[in-house]
Amino acid sequence: MKDFTDTDLLSDYRLLEECARFVYAVRRDEKKKFTRIDKDLPIHLFKLKMAARNRGIALQFLAQNFTRHSVNTTRYHYKTNIISWRVEWIFPNVDTKPLKFVDEKCPEQNKLSRLLDKYLNPNASPFEGSKSLAFYKSAGFSGIKILLKAEKIRGSAKKFFELDPTETLGENLSGKCIVEFPIIFIVLKDHACNFEIITPEDEFESNMKEHDERENIENDVKSKKNESGLEKARQNINEQRKRPRQLLTEKVAQQKKMEIEKEIREEKKKRPKNLLFTTGYSSEESIVSSDSENESSIKK
């Protein structure tokens, strides 16, 4: 953080603006509309999404060319007002690679303990892969944790919501975001430390903190922009204040110069003109010569 400067902040802010412009351009592009989420949903998917929203579940769908969308068998029964969920059960704590089992239709009013009974009950009828669940059957419900994979949050690949086996599937999914269908991990309590378990309230608080931090960053950038704008305005005002003074002094100097030139012209007009006659003598010379002639005649 010590090395983080205003330049880094501005570069990050410009990157976010470029991403926003890119997303907006993609939304307006006619050729890329088919990749948009929830674009022109079929009526049955639209009803399913609205029914999930009424239950407090943020259900989202992928584009039609995604495998997760094509295999989704979640349906909403309009007459009975019941959602049947497709659920993928992941059992990671086995000898081989993690096991995955799929239930195509899980009614939302069934409890999680009832849905998991066939996987954890030692007396349940065997099925393909049931032998690998020996550790889970010996642990029972008291020795496991039921985790829902978090969706549409930062670091969602490593974050999970803990579910309550005594509640129904619909109650456990309420207040969470689901993409197509829920993916539920069944983890032994001894290995639960390898999973980051969060709550919707924690995620809400983190989102609020991120939102506040983003607002603070934007406000800082705006304030810096305003400060730079104020500095420029002040400079412009100072320049504007300086310019009239310079213009006034120049104006006064020009006026004084014009007045002096005018006075010089008037003085020149008042002086007697040195007129030359045809004889080639000036008027002063003629006056002096006439006076000398008069004196000579008197002497005679």
mmCIF file of C-alpha atoms in Angstrom:
data_model
loop_
_atom_site.group_PDB
_atom_site.id
_atom_site.type_symbol
_atom_site.label_atom_id
_atom_site.label_comp_id
_atom_site.label_asym_id
_atom_site.label_seq_id
_atom_site.Cartn_x
_atom_site.Cartn_y
_atom_site.Cartn_z
ATOM 1 C CA MET A 1 0.000 0.000 0.000
ATOM 2 C CA LYS A 2 2.934 2.349 0.550
ATOM 3 C CA ASP A 3 3.974 1.953 -3.090
ATOM 4 C CA PHE A 4 0.390 2.465 -4.282
ATOM 5 C CA THR A 5 0.240 5.947 -5.807
ATOM 6 C CA ASP A 6 -2.420 8.106 -7.412
ATOM 7 C CA THR A 7 -1.213 6.951 -10.809
ATOM 8 C CA ASP A 8 -1.999 3.328 -9.933
ATOM 9 C CA LEU A 9 -5.413 4.372 -8.680
ATOM 10 C CA LEU A 10 -6.205 6.221 -11.892
ATOM 11 C CA SER A 11 -5.004 3.309 -14.032
ATOM 12 C CA ASP A 12 -7.295 0.909 -12.134
ATOM 13 C CA TYR A 13 -10.190 3.330 -12.433
ATOM 14 C CA ARG A 14 -9.637 3.672 -16.194
ATOM 15 C CA LEU A 15 -9.486 -0.122 -16.532
ATOM 16 C CA LEU A 16 -12.910 -0.416 -14.862
ATOM 17 C CA GLU A 17 -14.287 2.234 -17.184
ATOM 18 C CA GLU A 18 -12.925 0.352 -20.214
ATOM 19 C CA CYS A 19 -14.535 -2.880 -18.969
ATOM 20 C CA ALA A 20 -17.857 -1.109 -18.516
ATOM 21 C CA ARG A 21 -17.646 0.302 -22.046
ATOM 22 C CA PHE A 22 -16.801 -3.144 -23.412
ATOM 23 C CA VAL A 23 -19.791 -4.770 -21.667
ATOM 24 C CA TYR A 24 -22.092 -2.034 -22.921
ATOM 25 C CA ALA A 25 -20.801 -2.495 -26.476
ATOM 26 C CA VAL A 26 -21.351 -6.266 -26.298
ATOM 27 C CA ARG A 27 -24.920 -5.766 -25.115
ATOM 28 C CA ARG A 28 -25.653 -3.563 -28.091
ATOM 29 C CA ASP A 29 -23.997 -5.912 -30.583
ATOM 30 C CA GLU A 30 -26.664 -7.851 -32.497
ATOM 31 C CA LYS A 31 -24.290 -10.713 -33.298
ATOM 32 C CA LYS A 32 -23.497 -11.400 -29.628
ATOM 33 C CA LYS A 33 -26.997 -11.302 -28.191
ATOM 34 C CA PHE A 34 -27.273 -15.085 -28.037
ATOM 35 C CA THR A 35 -24.568 -15.220 -25.332
ATOM 36 C CA ARG A 36 -26.449 -12.896 -23.018
ATOM 37 C CA ILE A 37 -27.921 -14.314 -19.828
ATOM 38 C CA ASP A 38 -31.734 -14.545 -19.662
ATOM 39 C CA LYS A 39 -32.133 -13.122 -23.163
ATOM 40 C CA ASP A 40 -35.604 -14.017 -24.481
ATOM 41 C CA LEU A 41 -36.255 -16.775 -21.966
ATOM 42 C CA PRO A 42 -38.839 -19.416 -22.900
ATOM 43 C CA ILE A 43 -42.079 -19.120 -20.997
ATOM 44 C CA HIS A 44 -41.424 -22.161 -18.784
ATOM 45 C CA LEU A 45 -38.012 -20.862 -17.717
ATOM 46 C CA PHE A 46 -39.431 -17.405 -17.116
ATOM 47 C CA LYS A 47 -42.118 -18.873 -14.831
ATOM 48 C CA LEU A 48 -39.474 -20.930 -13.059
ATOM 49 C CA LYS A 49 -37.345 -17.859 -12.460
ATOM 50 C CA MET A 50 -40.292 -15.850 -11.138
ATOM 51 C CA ALA A 51 -41.339 -18.715 -8.827
ATOM 52 C CA ALA A 52 -37.779 -18.924 -7.466
ATOM 53 C CA ARG A 53 -37.715 -15.171 -6.945
ATOM 54 C CA ASN A 54 -40.934 -15.371 -4.908
ATOM 55 C CA ARG A 55 -39.116 -17.889 -2.681
ATOM 56 C CA GLY A 56 -36.129 -15.569 -2.218
ATOM 57 C CA ILE A 57 -33.875 -17.503 -4.616
ATOM 58 C CA ALA A 58 -31.861 -15.653 -7.272
ATOM 59 C CA LEU A 59 -32.019 -18.172 -10.118
ATOM 60 C CA GLN A 60 -29.893 -17.496 -13.177
ATOM 61 C CA PHE A 61 -29.577 -19.334 -16.475
ATOM 62 C CA LEU A 62 -26.626 -19.806 -18.779
ATOM 63 C CA ALA A 63 -26.725 -19.574 -22.557
ATOM 64 C CA GLN A 64 -28.219 -22.462 -24.500
ATOM 65 C CA ASN A 65 -24.849 -23.673 -25.764
ATOM 66 C CA PHE A 66 -23.615 -24.461 -22.214
ATOM 67 C CA THR A 67 -23.704 -28.087 -21.053
ATOM 68 C CA ARG A 68 -24.920 -27.094 -17.600
ATOM 69 C CA HIS A 69 -27.981 -25.506 -19.178
ATOM 70 C CA SER A 70 -28.711 -28.419 -21.516
ATOM 71 C CA VAL A 71 -28.643 -31.023 -18.688
ATOM 72 C CA ASN A 72 -30.754 -28.965 -16.280
ATOM 73 C CA THR A 73 -34.003 -30.757 -15.457
ATOM 74 C CA THR A 74 -35.307 -28.282 -12.877
ATOM 75 C CA ARG A 75 -39.004 -27.594 -13.501
ATOM 76 C CA TYR A 76 -41.769 -25.504 -12.028
ATOM 77 C CA HIS A 77 -45.196 -27.145 -11.758
ATOM 78 C CA TYR A 78 -47.635 -24.293 -12.157
ATOM 79 C CA LYS A 79 -50.730 -26.175 -10.951
ATOM 80 C CA THR A 80 -49.179 -27.428 -7.730
ATOM 81 C CA ASN A 81 -46.841 -24.418 -7.274
ATOM 82 C CA ILE A 82 -43.880 -26.710 -6.581
ATOM 83 C CA ILE A 83 -40.319 -26.536 -7.934
ATOM 84 C CA SER A 84 -38.556 -29.824 -8.634
ATOM 85 C CA TRP A 85 -34.812 -29.191 -8.509
ATOM 86 C CA ARG A 86 -32.037 -31.042 -10.231
ATOM 87 C CA VAL A 87 -29.397 -31.561 -7.540
ATOM 88 C CA GLU A 88 -25.812 -32.723 -7.950
ATOM 89 C CA TRP A 89 -24.378 -34.376 -4.846
ATOM 90 C CA ILE A 90 -20.566 -34.326 -4.588
ATOM 91 C CA PHE A 91 -18.770 -36.655 -2.130
ATOM 92 C CA PRO A 92 -15.084 -35.584 -2.066
ATOM 93 C CA ASN A 93 -13.865 -37.682 0.926
ATOM 94 C CA VAL A 94 -13.549 -41.085 -0.765
ATOM 95 C CA ASP A 95 -10.617 -43.321 -1.673
ATOM 96 C CA THR A 96 -10.832 -42.581 -5.383
ATOM 97 C CA LYS A 97 -11.658 -39.301 -7.103
ATOM 98 C CA PRO A 98 -14.733 -37.404 -5.803
ATOM 99 C CA LEU A 99 -18.016 -39.122 -6.509
ATOM 100 C CA LYS A 100 -20.919 -37.310 -8.113
ATOM 101 C CA PHE A 101 -24.541 -38.437 -7.964
ATOM 102 C CA VAL A 102 -27.438 -36.693 -9.662
ATOM 103 C CA ASP A 103 -31.097 -36.521 -8.646
ATOM 104 C CA GLU A 104 -33.124 -35.261 -11.592
ATOM 105 C CA LYS A 105 -36.210 -34.228 -9.599
ATOM 106 C CA CYS A 106 -36.006 -33.244 -5.937
ATOM 107 C CA PRO A 107 -39.233 -31.619 -4.639
ATOM 108 C CA GLU A 108 -38.498 -28.425 -2.759
ATOM 109 C CA GLN A 109 -40.718 -29.384 0.210
ATOM 110 C CA ASN A 110 -38.570 -32.456 1.042
ATOM 111 C CA LYS A 111 -36.037 -32.159 3.837
ATOM 112 C CA LEU A 112 -32.356 -32.556 3.061
ATOM 113 C CA SER A 113 -32.103 -35.455 5.482
ATOM 114 C CA ARG A 114 -34.773 -37.311 3.498
ATOM 115 C CA LEU A 115 -33.052 -36.602 0.175
ATOM 116 C CA LEU A 116 -29.669 -37.795 1.530
ATOM 117 C CA ASP A 117 -31.012 -40.848 3.318
ATOM 118 C CA LYS A 118 -30.345 -43.200 0.417
ATOM 119 C CA TYR A 119 -26.679 -42.134 0.364
ATOM 120 C CA LEU A 120 -25.990 -42.150 4.141
ATOM 121 C CA ASN A 121 -28.286 -44.867 5.476
ATOM 122 C CA PRO A 122 -26.376 -48.167 5.873
ATOM 123 C CA ASN A 123 -29.639 -50.109 5.445
ATOM 124 C CA ALA A 124 -30.570 -48.421 2.179
ATOM 125 C CA SER A 125 -30.766 -50.442 -0.996
ATOM 126 C CA PRO A 126 -27.417 -50.600 -2.814
ATOM 127 C CA PHE A 127 -26.761 -48.767 -6.078
ATOM 128 C CA GLU A 128 -23.793 -48.164 -8.344
ATOM 129 C CA GLY A 129 -21.037 -46.432 -6.346
ATOM 130 C CA SER A 130 -22.677 -46.954 -2.939
ATOM 131 C CA LYS A 131 -19.779 -49.130 -1.727
ATOM 132 C CA SER A 132 -17.423 -46.149 -1.951
ATOM 133 C CA LEU A 133 -19.566 -44.250 0.584
ATOM 134 C CA ALA A 134 -18.606 -46.488 3.515
ATOM 135 C CA PHE A 135 -16.939 -43.621 5.424
ATOM 136 C CA TYR A 136 -20.034 -41.454 5.054
ATOM 137 C CA LYS A 137 -22.414 -44.232 6.137
ATOM 138 C CA SER A 138 -20.353 -44.917 9.233
ATOM 139 C CA ALA A 139 -20.209 -41.189 10.098
ATOM 140 C CA GLY A 140 -23.930 -40.599 9.613
ATOM 141 C CA PHE A 141 -25.601 -37.178 9.661
ATOM 142 C CA SER A 142 -23.823 -36.211 12.885
ATOM 143 C CA GLY A 143 -20.389 -36.611 11.284
ATOM 144 C CA ILE A 144 -20.930 -34.650 8.048
ATOM 145 C CA LYS A 145 -21.475 -31.123 6.855
ATOM 146 C CA ILE A 146 -23.716 -30.248 3.919
ATOM 147 C CA LEU A 147 -22.245 -27.406 1.865
ATOM 148 C CA LEU A 148 -23.778 -25.521 -1.064
ATOM 149 C CA LYS A 149 -21.359 -24.183 -3.632
ATOM 150 C CA ALA A 150 -21.540 -20.391 -3.684
ATOM 151 C CA GLU A 151 -22.273 -18.700 -7.012
ATOM 152 C CA LYS A 152 -21.730 -15.235 -8.424
ATOM 153 C CA ILE A 153 -19.454 -14.010 -5.648
ATOM 154 C CA ARG A 154 -15.733 -13.278 -5.517
ATOM 155 C CA GLY A 155 -13.716 -16.464 -5.038
ATOM 156 C CA SER A 156 -16.831 -18.607 -5.423
ATOM 157 C CA ALA A 157 -14.753 -21.689 -6.334
ATOM 158 C CA LYS A 158 -13.561 -21.915 -2.722
ATOM 159 C CA LYS A 159 -16.611 -20.598 -0.839
ATOM 160 C CA PHE A 160 -19.575 -22.580 0.410
ATOM 161 C CA PHE A 161 -22.785 -22.064 2.364
ATOM 162 C CA GLU A 162 -23.574 -24.536 5.124
ATOM 163 C CA LEU A 163 -27.030 -26.101 4.858
ATOM 164 C CA ASP A 164 -29.286 -27.441 7.608
ATOM 165 C CA PRO A 165 -30.387 -31.078 7.083
ATOM 166 C CA THR A 166 -33.477 -30.544 9.268
ATOM 167 C CA GLU A 167 -34.841 -27.899 6.868
ATOM 168 C CA THR A 168 -36.374 -28.395 3.449
ATOM 169 C CA LEU A 169 -34.487 -27.957 0.200
ATOM 170 C CA GLY A 170 -36.417 -24.778 -0.600
ATOM 171 C CA GLU A 171 -35.703 -23.268 2.806
ATOM 172 C CA ASN A 172 -31.989 -23.989 2.452
ATOM 173 C CA LEU A 173 -31.816 -22.390 -1.009
ATOM 174 C CA SER A 174 -33.690 -19.257 0.056
ATOM 175 C CA GLY A 175 -31.521 -16.138 0.156
ATOM 176 C CA LYS A 176 -28.872 -17.592 -2.159
ATOM 177 C CA CYS A 177 -27.912 -17.361 -5.819
ATOM 178 C CA ILE A 178 -28.289 -20.511 -7.934
ATOM 179 C CA VAL A 179 -26.962 -20.918 -11.465
ATOM 180 C CA GLU A 180 -29.170 -23.468 -13.275
ATOM 181 C CA PHE A 181 -29.284 -25.956 -10.344
ATOM 182 C CA PRO A 182 -27.676 -26.403 -6.898
ATOM 183 C CA ILE A 183 -24.396 -28.278 -6.460
ATOM 184 C CA ILE A 184 -24.171 -29.666 -2.915
ATOM 185 C CA PHE A 185 -20.996 -31.068 -1.309
ATOM 186 C CA ILE A 186 -21.220 -33.695 1.446
ATOM 187 C CA VAL A 187 -18.061 -33.316 3.551
ATOM 188 C CA LEU A 188 -16.839 -35.178 6.618
ATOM 189 C CA LYS A 189 -16.468 -32.845 9.590
ATOM 190 C CA ASP A 190 -12.794 -33.782 9.968
ATOM 191 C CA HIS A 191 -12.140 -32.442 6.449
ATOM 192 C CA ALA A 192 -14.429 -29.383 6.650
ATOM 193 C CA CYS A 193 -11.430 -27.159 7.409
ATOM 194 C CA ASN A 194 -10.430 -27.434 3.742
ATOM 195 C CA PHE A 195 -13.575 -25.528 2.727
ATOM 196 C CA GLU A 196 -14.239 -21.835 3.293
ATOM 197 C CA ILE A 197 -17.702 -21.692 4.837
ATOM 198 C CA ILE A 198 -19.533 -18.360 4.708
ATOM 199 C CA THR A 199 -23.003 -17.052 5.462
ATOM 200 C CA PRO A 200 -25.203 -14.818 3.286
ATOM 201 C CA GLU A 201 -24.862 -12.074 5.919
ATOM 202 C CA ASP A 202 -21.058 -12.192 5.674
ATOM 203 C CA GLU A 203 -21.249 -11.981 1.920
ATOM 204 C CA PHE A 204 -23.674 -9.070 2.163
ATOM 205 C CA GLU A 205 -21.318 -7.249 4.539
ATOM 206 C CA SER A 206 -18.333 -7.885 2.265
ATOM 207 C CA ASN A 207 -20.319 -6.605 -0.711
ATOM 208 C CA MET A 208 -21.260 -3.515 1.268
ATOM 209 C CA LYS A 209 -17.614 -2.953 2.231
ATOM 210 C CA GLU A 210 -16.540 -3.346 -1.389
ATOM 211 C CA HIS A 211 -19.276 -0.956 -2.429
ATOM 212 C CA ASP A 212 -18.191 1.579 0.203
ATOM 213 C CA GLU A 213 -14.535 1.214 -0.779
ATOM 214 C CA ARG A 214 -15.446 1.702 -4.420
ATOM 215 C CA GLU A 215 -17.462 4.786 -3.537
ATOM 216 C CA ASN A 216 -14.573 6.160 -1.475
ATOM 217 C CA ILE A 217 -12.170 5.598 -4.348
ATOM 218 C CA GLU A 218 -14.522 7.302 -6.769
ATOM 219 C CA ASN A 219 -15.028 10.191 -4.366
ATOM 220 C CA ASP A 220 -11.251 10.530 -3.924
ATOM 221 C CA VAL A 221 -10.760 10.596 -7.673
ATOM 222 C CA LYS A 222 -13.564 13.117 -8.071
ATOM 223 C CA SER A 223 -12.177 15.287 -5.283
ATOM 224 C CA LYS A 224 -8.733 15.185 -6.864
ATOM 225 C CA LYS A 225 -10.255 16.078 -10.198
ATOM 226 C CA ASN A 226 -12.160 18.900 -8.517
ATOM 227 C CA GLU A 227 -8.988 20.087 -6.799
ATOM 228 C CA SER A 228 -7.120 20.082 -10.078
ATOM 229 C CA GLY A 229 -10.076 21.865 -11.651
ATOM 230 C CA LEU A 230 -10.076 24.439 -8.853
ATOM 231 C CA GLU A 231 -6.361 25.002 -9.279
ATOM 232 C CA LYS A 232 -6.846 25.538 -13.000
ATOM 233 C CA ALA A 233 -9.740 27.899 -12.306
ATOM 234 C CA ARG A 234 -7.638 29.841 -9.846
ATOM 235 C CA GLN A 235 -4.844 30.101 -12.366
ATOM 236 C CA ASN A 236 -7.295 31.326 -14.989
ATOM 237 C CA ILE A 237 -8.714 33.884 -12.548
ATOM 238 C CA ASN A 238 -5.221 35.133 -11.690
ATOM 239 C CA GLU A 239 -4.380 35.389 -15.357
ATOM 240 C CA GLN A 240 -7.594 37.252 -15.993
ATOM 241 C CA ARG A 241 -6.799 39.582 -13.113
ATOM 242 C CA LYS A 242 -3.299 40.235 -14.424
ATOM 243 C CA ARG A 243 -4.321 40.810 -18.016
ATOM 244 C CA PRO A 244 -6.550 43.887 -17.422
ATOM 245 C CA ARG A 245 -3.748 45.629 -15.473
ATOM 246 C CA GLN A 246 -1.347 45.175 -18.326
ATOM 247 C CA LEU A 247 -3.935 46.407 -20.805
ATOM 248 C CA LEU A 248 -4.765 49.474 -18.664
ATOM 249 C CA THR A 249 -1.124 50.544 -18.374
ATOM 250 C CA GLU A 250 -0.679 50.172 -22.119
ATOM 251 C CA LYS A 251 -3.843 52.142 -22.711
ATOM 252 C CA VAL A 252 -2.775 54.956 -20.390
ATOM 253 C CA ALA A 253 0.657 55.087 -22.020
ATOM 254 C CA GLN A 254 -0.924 55.305 -25.463
ATOM 255 C CA GLN A 255 -3.307 58.057 -24.332
ATOM 256 C CA LYS A 256 -0.462 60.074 -22.800
ATOM 257 C CA LYS A 257 1.580 59.631 -25.937
ATOM 258 C CA MET A 258 -1.327 60.868 -28.050
ATOM 259 C CA GLU A 259 -1.840 63.860 -25.752
ATOM 260 C CA ILE A 260 1.853 64.800 -25.962
ATOM 261 C CA GLU A 261 1.785 64.526 -29.749
ATOM 262 C CA LYS A 262 -1.329 66.727 -29.806
ATOM 263 C CA GLU A 263 0.315 69.395 -27.653
ATOM 264 C CA ILE A 264 3.380 69.401 -29.881
ATOM 265 C CA ARG A 265 1.178 69.895 -32.933
ATOM 266 C CA GLU A 266 -0.677 72.817 -31.305
ATOM 267 C CA GLU A 267 2.601 74.525 -30.324
ATOM 268 C CA LYS A 268 3.860 74.205 -33.873
ATOM 269 C CA LYS A 269 0.691 75.844 -35.140
ATOM 270 C CA LYS A 270 1.115 78.836 -32.761
ATOM 271 C CA ARG A 271 4.714 79.606 -33.917
ATOM 272 C CA PRO A 272 5.125 82.197 -36.818
ATOM 273 C CA LYS A 273 5.844 80.605 -40.098
ATOM 274 C CA ASN A 274 9.154 81.503 -41.754
ATOM 275 C CA LEU A 275 7.720 82.664 -45.117
ATOM 276 C CA LEU A 276 9.991 83.196 -48.110
ATOM 277 C CA PHE A 277 9.212 85.884 -50.697
ATOM 278 C CA THR A 278 10.062 85.893 -54.330
ATOM 279 C CA THR A 279 13.186 87.939 -53.619
ATOM 280 C CA GLY A 280 14.662 85.083 -51.741
ATOM 281 C CA TYR A 281 14.814 86.933 -48.414
ATOM 282 C CA SER A 282 12.905 86.204 -45.332
ATOM 283 C CA SER A 283 10.462 88.688 -43.755
ATOM 284 C CA GLU A 284 12.869 89.412 -40.897
ATOM 285 C CA GLU A 285 15.660 90.244 -43.264
ATOM 286 C CA SER A 286 13.387 92.660 -45.203
ATOM 287 C CA ILE A 287 12.397 94.447 -41.959
ATOM 288 C CA VAL A 288 16.041 94.886 -40.937
ATOM 289 C CA SER A 289 17.009 96.236 -44.376
ATOM 290 C CA SER A 290 14.087 98.715 -44.401
ATOM 291 C CA ASP A 291 15.117 100.095 -41.019
ATOM 292 C CA SER A 292 18.700 100.643 -42.177
ATOM 293 C CA GLU A 293 17.518 102.493 -45.273
ATOM 294 C CA ASN A 294 15.344 104.835 -43.221
ATOM 295 C CA GLU A 295 18.266 105.704 -40.934
ATOM 296 C CA SER A 296 20.493 106.574 -43.881
ATOM 297 C CA SER A 297 17.877 108.867 -45.428
ATOM 298 C CA ILE A 298 17.482 110.776 -42.175
ATOM 299 C CA LYS A 299 21.222 111.420 -41.945
ATOM 300 C CA LYS A 300 21.276 112.816 -45.407
#
